[in-house]
mmCIF file of C-alpha atoms in Angstrom:
data_model
loop_
_atom_site.group_PDB
_atom_site.id
_atom_site.type_symbol
_atom_site.label_atom_id
_atom_site.label_comp_id
_atom_site.label_asym_id
_atom_site.label_seq_id
_atom_site.Cartn_x
_atom_site.Cartn_y
_atom_site.Cartn_z
ATOM 1 C CA LYS A 991 -48.715 71.765 37.185
ATOM 2 C CA THR A 992 -47.907 74.930 35.275
ATOM 3 C CA ALA A 993 -47.689 78.396 36.690
ATOM 4 C CA TYR A 994 -50.903 79.686 35.216
ATOM 5 C CA GLU A 995 -52.853 76.831 36.741
ATOM 6 C CA ILE A 996 -52.247 78.162 40.264
ATOM 7 C CA TYR A 997 -55.343 80.376 39.726
ATOM 8 C CA GLN A 998 -57.480 77.169 39.542
ATOM 9 C CA CYS A 999 -56.192 75.864 42.820
ATOM 10 C CA ASP A 1000 -58.896 74.781 45.255
ATOM 11 C CA TRP A 1001 -57.348 75.826 48.642
ATOM 12 C CA SER A 1002 -59.762 73.548 50.510
ATOM 13 C CA SER A 1003 -58.545 70.404 48.746
ATOM 14 C CA ASP A 1004 -55.690 68.024 49.620
ATOM 15 C CA VAL A 1005 -53.967 69.058 46.440
ATOM 16 C CA CYS A 1006 -53.340 72.483 47.881
ATOM 17 C CA SER A 1007 -52.078 71.435 51.246
ATOM 18 C CA SER A 1008 -48.650 70.172 52.395
ATOM 19 C CA ASP A 1009 -47.080 68.999 55.586
ATOM 20 C CA LEU A 1010 -43.625 70.612 55.504
ATOM 21 C CA ASP A 1011 -40.952 68.594 57.317
ATOM 22 C CA TYR A 1012 -38.728 71.375 58.659
ATOM 23 C CA GLY A 1013 -36.160 68.740 59.798
ATOM 24 C CA VAL A 1014 -35.655 67.841 56.129
ATOM 25 C CA VAL A 1015 -35.514 71.636 55.256
ATOM 26 C CA TRP A 1016 -32.725 72.117 57.868
ATOM 27 C CA GLU A 1017 -30.789 69.121 56.538
ATOM 28 C CA VAL A 1018 -30.936 70.474 52.987
ATOM 29 C CA PHE A 1019 -29.869 73.836 54.334
ATOM 30 C CA ARG A 1020 -26.886 72.365 56.198
ATOM 31 C CA SER A 1021 -25.727 70.516 53.079
ATOM 32 C CA LEU A 1022 -24.955 73.785 51.219
ATOM 33 C CA ASP A 1023 -21.305 74.652 50.755
ATOM 34 C CA ALA A 1024 -19.373 77.947 51.071
ATOM 35 C CA THR A 1025 -19.415 78.525 47.288
ATOM 36 C CA THR A 1026 -23.209 78.588 47.416
ATOM 37 C CA PHE A 1027 -23.200 81.209 50.095
ATOM 38 C CA GLY A 1028 -20.511 83.167 48.305
ATOM 39 C CA TRP A 1029 -22.584 83.526 45.163
ATOM 40 C CA LEU A 1030 -25.640 84.487 47.156
ATOM 41 C CA ILE A 1031 -23.700 87.075 49.084
ATOM 42 C CA VAL A 1032 -22.589 88.709 45.801
ATOM 43 C CA LEU A 1033 -26.162 88.729 44.515
ATOM 44 C CA ALA A 1034 -27.396 90.128 47.807
ATOM 45 C CA LEU A 1035 -24.922 92.994 47.816
ATOM 46 C CA LEU A 1036 -25.688 93.884 44.204
ATOM 47 C CA ARG A 1037 -29.340 93.941 45.051
ATOM 48 C CA LEU A 1038 -28.754 96.254 48.029
ATOM 49 C CA ALA A 1039 -26.685 98.584 45.813
ATOM 50 C CA PHE A 1040 -29.493 98.998 43.337
ATOM 51 C CA GLU A 1041 -32.162 99.308 46.028
ATOM 52 C CA ALA A 1042 -30.097 102.130 47.511
ATOM 53 C CA MET A 1043 -29.565 103.786 44.127
ATOM 54 C CA LEU A 1044 -33.270 104.466 43.985
ATOM 55 C CA TYR A 1045 -32.807 106.785 46.942
ATOM 56 C CA SER A 1046 -30.054 108.683 45.193
ATOM 57 C CA ALA A 1047 -32.002 108.871 41.990
ATOM 58 C CA VAL A 1048 -35.031 110.667 43.455
ATOM 59 C CA ILE A 1049 -33.310 112.942 46.010
ATOM 60 C CA PRO A 1050 -31.176 115.751 44.397
ATOM 61 C CA GLY A 1051 -27.837 116.135 46.155
ATOM 62 C CA LEU A 1052 -27.819 112.647 47.661
ATOM 63 C CA GLY A 1053 -24.713 110.751 46.452
ATOM 64 C CA ILE A 1054 -24.708 106.971 45.894
ATOM 65 C CA ARG A 1055 -22.551 106.306 48.918
ATOM 66 C CA ASP A 1056 -24.770 108.355 51.228
ATOM 67 C CA GLY A 1057 -27.874 106.830 49.562
ATOM 68 C CA ILE A 1058 -26.594 103.321 50.364
ATOM 69 C CA SER A 1059 -25.964 104.312 54.031
ATOM 70 C CA SER A 1060 -29.372 105.943 54.454
ATOM 71 C CA TYR A 1061 -31.121 102.985 52.775
ATOM 72 C CA LEU A 1062 -29.350 100.359 54.926
ATOM 73 C CA ALA A 1063 -29.825 102.241 58.224
ATOM 74 C CA SER A 1064 -33.503 103.004 57.684
ATOM 75 C CA ASN A 1065 -34.174 99.428 56.379
ATOM 76 C CA THR A 1066 -32.702 98.005 59.572
ATOM 77 C CA VAL A 1067 -34.744 100.343 61.794
ATOM 78 C CA ALA A 1068 -37.942 99.464 59.820
ATOM 79 C CA GLU A 1069 -37.391 95.821 60.652
ATOM 80 C CA ILE A 1070 -36.767 96.239 64.368
ATOM 81 C CA ALA A 1071 -38.842 99.250 65.328
ATOM 82 C CA PRO A 1072 -42.501 100.275 64.593
ATOM 83 C CA PRO A 1073 -43.210 102.968 61.983
ATOM 84 C CA PRO A 1074 -42.516 105.754 61.487
ATOM 85 C CA ALA A 1075 -39.116 105.211 63.172
ATOM 86 C CA ASP A 1076 -37.483 104.457 59.783
ATOM 87 C CA LEU A 1077 -38.780 107.731 58.313
ATOM 88 C CA ALA A 1078 -37.369 109.591 61.236
ATOM 89 C CA VAL A 1079 -33.985 108.046 60.572
ATOM 90 C CA ARG A 1080 -34.111 108.933 56.867
ATOM 91 C CA PHE A 1081 -35.093 112.515 57.517
ATOM 92 C CA GLY A 1082 -32.453 112.790 60.191
ATOM 93 C CA MET A 1083 -29.698 111.345 57.949
ATOM 94 C CA TYR A 1084 -30.668 113.620 55.034
ATOM 95 C CA LYS A 1085 -30.642 116.634 57.336
ATOM 96 C CA SER A 1086 -27.193 115.781 58.505
ATOM 97 C CA LEU A 1087 -26.116 115.634 54.863
ATOM 98 C CA GLY A 1088 -27.431 119.152 54.242
ATOM 99 C CA ILE A 1089 -30.602 118.079 52.278
ATOM 100 C CA ASP A 1090 -33.641 120.253 52.985
ATOM 101 C CA THR A 1091 -36.870 118.625 54.316
ATOM 102 C CA GLU A 1092 -38.891 119.421 51.178
ATOM 103 C CA PRO A 1093 -36.788 117.573 48.602
ATOM 104 C CA ALA A 1094 -36.192 114.809 51.158
ATOM 105 C CA GLY A 1095 -39.949 114.393 51.591
ATOM 106 C CA VAL A 1096 -40.568 114.366 47.830
ATOM 107 C CA GLY A 1097 -37.829 111.759 47.386
ATOM 108 C CA ILE A 1098 -39.199 109.528 50.101
ATOM 109 C CA ILE A 1099 -42.638 109.581 48.512
ATOM 110 C CA LEU A 1100 -41.296 108.941 45.057
ATOM 111 C CA SER A 1101 -39.044 106.002 46.221
ATOM 112 C CA GLY A 1102 -42.173 104.451 47.772
ATOM 113 C CA VAL A 1103 -44.145 104.992 44.587
ATOM 114 C CA PHE A 1104 -41.469 103.414 42.429
ATOM 115 C CA SER A 1105 -41.098 100.429 44.808
ATOM 116 C CA MET A 1106 -44.831 99.830 45.068
ATOM 117 C CA GLY A 1107 -45.437 100.334 41.370
ATOM 118 C CA ALA A 1108 -42.817 97.663 40.564
ATOM 119 C CA ARG A 1109 -44.418 95.147 42.889
ATOM 120 C CA LEU A 1110 -47.832 95.838 41.342
ATOM 121 C CA LEU A 1111 -46.443 95.546 37.791
ATOM 122 C CA LEU A 1112 -44.479 92.362 38.445
ATOM 123 C CA PRO A 1113 -47.496 89.935 38.154
ATOM 124 C CA VAL A 1114 -48.420 91.445 34.766
ATOM 125 C CA LEU A 1115 -44.838 91.013 33.493
ATOM 126 C CA ALA A 1116 -44.810 87.490 34.767
ATOM 127 C CA LEU A 1117 -48.022 86.630 32.918
ATOM 128 C CA LEU A 1118 -46.529 88.175 29.810
ATOM 129 C CA ALA A 1119 -43.554 85.853 30.169
ATOM 130 C CA VAL A 1120 -45.994 82.878 30.479
ATOM 131 C CA VAL A 1121 -47.760 83.887 27.288
ATOM 132 C CA ALA A 1122 -44.465 84.599 25.513
ATOM 133 C CA THR A 1123 -42.755 81.273 26.345
ATOM 134 C CA GLY A 1124 -45.534 78.776 25.793
ATOM 135 C CA PRO A 1125 -49.203 78.138 25.200
ATOM 136 C CA ALA A 1126 -51.499 79.736 27.729
ATOM 137 C CA ASP A 1127 -55.030 78.908 28.655
ATOM 138 C CA GLU A 1128 -58.044 81.115 28.525
ATOM 139 C CA GLU A 1129 -57.807 82.137 32.230
ATOM 140 C CA THR A 1130 -54.215 83.334 31.748
ATOM 141 C CA TRP A 1131 -55.243 85.551 28.892
ATOM 142 C CA ILE A 1132 -58.121 86.958 30.979
ATOM 143 C CA LEU A 1133 -55.843 87.648 33.915
ATOM 144 C CA LEU A 1134 -53.339 89.294 31.606
ATOM 145 C CA ALA A 1135 -56.002 91.468 29.993
ATOM 146 C CA ILE A 1136 -57.275 92.538 33.466
ATOM 147 C CA GLY A 1137 -53.752 93.293 34.557
ATOM 148 C CA LEU A 1138 -52.818 95.260 31.550
ATOM 149 C CA SER A 1139 -56.077 97.258 31.773
ATOM 150 C CA ALA A 1140 -55.437 98.059 35.415
ATOM 151 C CA VAL A 1141 -51.828 99.146 34.743
ATOM 152 C CA GLY A 1142 -52.892 101.167 31.726
ATOM 153 C CA GLY A 1143 -55.681 102.869 33.704
ATOM 154 C CA VAL A 1144 -53.418 103.774 36.596
ATOM 155 C CA GLY A 1145 -50.721 104.999 34.171
ATOM 156 C CA LEU A 1146 -53.213 107.119 32.308
ATOM 157 C CA PHE A 1147 -54.572 108.649 35.497
ATOM 158 C CA VAL A 1148 -51.122 109.503 36.799
ATOM 159 C CA THR A 1149 -50.136 111.020 33.432
ATOM 160 C CA MET A 1150 -53.244 113.151 33.445
ATOM 161 C CA ILE A 1151 -52.596 114.288 37.033
ATOM 162 C CA MET A 1152 -48.976 115.263 36.140
ATOM 163 C CA ARG A 1153 -50.033 117.151 33.001
ATOM 164 C CA SER A 1154 -53.176 118.833 34.152
ATOM 165 C CA GLU A 1155 -53.103 121.440 36.947
ATOM 166 C CA ALA A 1156 -56.891 121.705 36.930
ATOM 167 C CA LEU A 1157 -57.328 117.987 37.412
ATOM 168 C CA THR A 1158 -54.826 117.935 40.247
ATOM 169 C CA LEU A 1159 -56.695 120.753 41.971
ATOM 170 C CA ARG A 1160 -60.038 118.927 41.646
ATOM 171 C CA VAL A 1161 -58.650 115.618 42.912
ATOM 172 C CA GLY A 1162 -56.910 117.371 45.794
ATOM 173 C CA ASP A 1163 -60.133 119.172 46.794
ATOM 174 C CA TRP A 1164 -62.110 115.913 46.515
ATOM 175 C CA VAL A 1165 -59.528 114.051 48.703
ATOM 176 C CA GLY A 1166 -59.741 116.940 51.203
ATOM 177 C CA ARG A 1167 -63.545 116.814 51.422
ATOM 178 C CA ALA A 1168 -63.467 112.993 51.827
ATOM 179 C CA ALA A 1169 -60.833 113.253 54.560
ATOM 180 C CA GLU A 1170 -62.932 115.920 56.417
ATOM 181 C CA ARG A 1171 -66.015 113.624 56.383
ATOM 182 C CA ILE A 1172 -64.006 110.676 57.660
ATOM 183 C CA ALA A 1173 -62.444 112.744 60.404
ATOM 184 C CA ARG A 1174 -65.869 114.065 61.487
ATOM 185 C CA ARG A 1175 -67.089 110.433 61.960
ATOM 186 C CA PHE A 1176 -64.272 109.959 64.495
ATOM 187 C CA ASN A 1177 -64.934 113.321 66.142
ATOM 188 C CA LYS A 1178 -61.525 114.677 65.045
ATOM 189 C CA PRO A 1179 -62.367 117.545 62.638
ATOM 190 C CA ILE A 1180 -59.612 118.704 60.319
ATOM 191 C CA ASP A 1181 -59.293 121.659 57.972
ATOM 192 C CA SER A 1182 -58.347 120.496 54.409
ATOM 193 C CA SER A 1183 -59.928 123.379 52.479
ATOM 194 C CA ASN A 1184 -56.632 124.209 50.660
ATOM 195 C CA LEU A 1185 -55.544 120.621 49.984
ATOM 196 C CA GLY A 1186 -56.109 121.124 46.270
ATOM 197 C CA THR A 1187 -53.806 124.103 46.164
ATOM 198 C CA LYS A 1188 -51.147 122.191 48.114
ATOM 199 C CA ALA A 1189 -51.500 119.210 45.767
ATOM 200 C CA VAL A 1190 -50.826 121.471 42.798
ATOM 201 C CA GLY A 1191 -47.670 122.750 44.460
ATOM 202 C CA PHE A 1192 -46.596 119.305 45.391
ATOM 203 C CA ARG A 1193 -47.273 118.118 41.856
ATOM 204 C CA SER A 1194 -44.905 120.752 40.603
ATOM 205 C CA LYS A 1195 -42.109 119.608 42.922
ATOM 206 C CA ILE A 1196 -42.558 115.967 41.971
ATOM 207 C CA SER A 1197 -42.519 116.934 38.261
ATOM 208 C CA SER A 1198 -39.296 118.884 38.598
ATOM 209 C CA THR A 1199 -37.658 116.040 40.568
ATOM 210 C CA LEU A 1200 -38.711 113.378 38.046
ATOM 211 C CA ARG A 1201 -37.563 115.363 35.055
ATOM 212 C CA GLY A 1202 -34.271 113.789 34.013
ATOM 213 C CA ARG A 1203 -34.252 111.478 36.982
ATOM 214 C CA TRP A 1204 -36.996 108.965 36.215
ATOM 215 C CA PRO A 1205 -34.739 106.768 33.981
ATOM 216 C CA TYR A 1206 -32.262 106.275 36.789
ATOM 217 C CA ALA A 1207 -35.060 105.516 39.285
ATOM 218 C CA THR A 1208 -36.652 103.067 36.893
ATOM 219 C CA GLY A 1209 -33.398 101.351 36.186
ATOM 220 C CA ALA A 1210 -32.560 101.019 39.867
ATOM 221 C CA VAL A 1211 -35.955 99.494 40.614
ATOM 222 C CA VAL A 1212 -35.743 97.073 37.694
ATOM 223 C CA MET A 1213 -32.209 95.940 38.553
ATOM 224 C CA SER A 1214 -33.026 95.456 42.238
ATOM 225 C CA HIS A 1215 -35.906 93.063 41.237
ATOM 226 C CA VAL A 1216 -33.626 91.319 38.749
ATOM 227 C CA PHE A 1217 -31.132 90.488 41.437
ATOM 228 C CA SER A 1218 -33.846 89.698 43.943
ATOM 229 C CA PHE A 1219 -35.362 87.147 41.539
ATOM 230 C CA ALA A 1220 -31.880 85.885 40.778
ATOM 231 C CA ILE A 1221 -31.427 85.076 44.476
ATOM 232 C CA VAL A 1222 -34.695 83.115 44.461
ATOM 233 C CA LEU A 1223 -33.743 81.262 41.250
ATOM 234 C CA VAL A 1224 -30.210 80.451 42.382
ATOM 235 C CA SER A 1225 -31.455 79.289 45.732
ATOM 236 C CA MET A 1226 -33.874 76.923 44.050
ATOM 237 C CA ARG A 1227 -31.174 75.507 41.819
ATOM 238 C CA PHE A 1228 -28.616 75.197 44.649
ATOM 239 C CA VAL A 1229 -30.923 73.071 46.801
ATOM 240 C CA GLY A 1230 -31.440 70.669 43.920
ATOM 241 C CA ILE A 1231 -34.670 71.880 42.216
ATOM 242 C CA THR A 1232 -34.047 71.455 38.479
ATOM 243 C CA GLY A 1233 -35.613 73.400 35.675
ATOM 244 C CA ASP A 1234 -37.740 70.389 34.802
ATOM 245 C CA ALA A 1235 -39.310 70.513 38.240
ATOM 246 C CA VAL A 1236 -39.764 74.252 38.476
ATOM 247 C CA ASP A 1237 -39.352 76.327 35.259
ATOM 248 C CA TRP A 1238 -38.026 79.848 35.619
ATOM 249 C CA VAL A 1239 -41.256 81.267 34.172
ATOM 250 C CA ASP A 1240 -43.378 79.420 36.717
ATOM 251 C CA LEU A 1241 -40.976 80.657 39.406
ATOM 252 C CA LEU A 1242 -41.295 84.281 38.143
ATOM 253 C CA VAL A 1243 -45.074 84.100 38.467
ATOM 254 C CA ALA A 1244 -44.737 82.759 41.998
ATOM 255 C CA TYR A 1245 -42.088 85.350 42.893
ATOM 256 C CA ALA A 1246 -44.305 88.153 41.733
ATOM 257 C CA ILE A 1247 -47.274 86.961 43.795
ATOM 258 C CA VAL A 1248 -45.166 86.257 46.907
ATOM 259 C CA ARG A 1249 -43.704 89.796 46.690
ATOM 260 C CA LEU A 1250 -47.323 91.054 46.868
ATOM 261 C CA ILE A 1251 -48.311 88.726 49.735
ATOM 262 C CA THR A 1252 -45.287 89.655 51.812
ATOM 263 C CA LEU A 1253 -46.280 93.387 51.653
ATOM 264 C CA ILE A 1254 -48.351 92.552 54.714
ATOM 265 C CA PRO A 1255 -45.776 91.970 57.492
ATOM 266 C CA LEU A 1256 -47.312 88.944 59.087
ATOM 267 C CA THR A 1257 -43.832 87.586 60.051
ATOM 268 C CA PRO A 1258 -40.387 89.260 60.150
ATOM 269 C CA GLY A 1259 -39.120 89.353 56.590
ATOM 270 C CA GLY A 1260 -41.996 87.220 55.432
ATOM 271 C CA ILE A 1261 -40.274 84.065 56.825
ATOM 272 C CA GLY A 1262 -42.642 81.106 56.648
ATOM 273 C CA VAL A 1263 -45.244 83.025 54.704
ATOM 274 C CA ALA A 1264 -43.003 83.126 51.643
ATOM 275 C CA ALA A 1265 -42.179 79.461 51.959
ATOM 276 C CA ILE A 1266 -45.833 78.398 52.090
ATOM 277 C CA GLY A 1267 -46.625 80.785 49.282
ATOM 278 C CA TYR A 1268 -43.976 79.238 46.959
ATOM 279 C CA VAL A 1269 -45.025 75.670 47.886
ATOM 280 C CA TYR A 1270 -48.665 76.378 46.911
ATOM 281 C CA LEU A 1271 -47.963 78.587 43.878
ATOM 282 C CA LEU A 1272 -45.496 76.115 42.384
ATOM 283 C CA GLY A 1273 -47.929 73.224 42.777
ATOM 284 C CA ALA A 1274 -45.944 71.234 45.238
ATOM 285 C CA GLY A 1275 -48.786 70.602 47.663
ATOM 286 C CA ASN A 1276 -49.034 66.932 46.600
ATOM 287 C CA ASP A 1277 -45.281 66.370 46.315
ATOM 288 C CA PRO A 1278 -43.726 66.462 49.857
ATOM 289 C CA ALA A 1279 -40.168 65.997 48.505
ATOM 290 C CA LEU A 1280 -40.450 68.974 46.212
ATOM 291 C CA ALA A 1281 -42.283 70.943 48.859
ATOM 292 C CA ASN A 1282 -39.507 70.523 51.379
ATOM 293 C CA LEU A 1283 -36.868 71.589 48.791
ATOM 294 C CA ILE A 1284 -38.888 74.670 47.872
ATOM 295 C CA ALA A 1285 -39.225 75.546 51.555
ATOM 296 C CA ALA A 1286 -35.500 75.171 52.039
ATOM 297 C CA ALA A 1287 -34.849 77.449 49.027
ATOM 298 C CA SER A 1288 -37.339 80.007 50.380
ATOM 299 C CA PHE A 1289 -35.627 80.115 53.811
ATOM 300 C CA LEU A 1290 -32.299 80.443 52.083
ATOM 301 C CA THR A 1291 -33.706 83.382 50.027
ATOM 302 C CA ARG A 1292 -35.001 85.073 53.235
ATOM 303 C CA ILE A 1293 -31.496 85.109 54.606
ATOM 304 C CA PHE A 1294 -30.098 87.092 51.728
ATOM 305 C CA VAL A 1295 -33.004 89.427 51.064
ATOM 306 C CA TRP A 1296 -33.961 90.153 54.676
ATOM 307 C CA LEU A 1297 -31.432 89.061 57.281
ATOM 308 C CA VAL A 1298 -28.226 90.171 55.402
ATOM 309 C CA PRO A 1299 -29.576 93.741 54.718
ATOM 310 C CA LEU A 1300 -30.722 93.967 58.336
ATOM 311 C CA ILE A 1301 -27.296 93.072 59.678
ATOM 312 C CA VAL A 1302 -25.391 95.198 57.077
ATOM 313 C CA GLY A 1303 -27.556 98.224 58.083
ATOM 314 C CA ILE A 1304 -26.484 98.128 61.737
ATOM 315 C CA PRO A 1305 -23.036 99.878 61.270
ATOM 316 C CA PRO A 1306 -24.269 102.853 59.251
ATOM 317 C CA PHE A 1307 -27.173 103.400 61.688
ATOM 318 C CA LEU A 1308 -24.843 103.295 64.736
ATOM 319 C CA LEU A 1309 -22.268 105.564 62.978
ATOM 320 C CA TRP A 1310 -25.054 108.108 62.222
ATOM 321 C CA ARG A 1311 -26.334 108.018 65.797
ATOM 322 C CA LYS A 1312 -22.827 108.583 67.102
ATOM 323 C CA LYS A 1313 -22.295 111.520 64.796
ATOM 324 C CA SER A 1314 -25.743 112.989 65.809
ATOM 325 C CA GLU A 1315 -24.907 112.790 69.462
ATOM 326 C CA ARG A 1316 -21.670 114.645 68.873
ATOM 327 C CA ALA A 1317 -23.361 117.413 66.804
#
């Protein structure tokens, strides 16, 4: 079953169901040696470095070392505490570094936009890889056309917003009116009459931040996903899944979709959800042996893209808290 055939999957059929044997998964996991974990640790640390570089890229005055510390600390807090605790940590760490609230806020928004944009763009890039590496059926071409149209439309709208002050003002005013109507329905009136003017001012701040910095932010996001996918691919190969069983292009499509699915935090770090997603998307529902290997690889991946960052972020968080208490 090829990657693009996942869109034809009937989720009510036996072909799209699998009884995972987590005892087998655990045995596969236990059989891995220290070299395997060593390689995955290196890839995980490189991924963390590039994830953190995005913070430094969009916040003027934030060095790479401080960017890494703030990313790790806020990421750990985000995993163990409800929002917006992680934002409070980020703002607090930036303030302690002498960064004003305004550029910190712009940077936080931009880092979120770049991260979300990359996740939304990934499926389109994966479908392009499918088309480029082999024959694709009609549904794949249709999905690719829809994806490219959506990305192009969003890109055009953002470009128009960034270039046109009048359009930014109109969109801001429209959003303000919509927000007022929604607030009135819940008997919580708000005043957003000058939201358009504020949007224009905010647009100017974003534009000045992006000028000269967007290549670094783009590069950081791309490289973080490269290493994240590398962890998935290496995990698959280390547990014994060959390229004949799961091609890297098929895996890239599954990776892109799983990244979107796990945006909704149903479980900590997407554990279990990601495993089931990979099993279904890679067409292993009718192959228990392959399904169990994929599940083992998925759990191995979760350790290095979720658990390791969480643990590594504890020391910088505690160090910042200690310094804050002394100040």
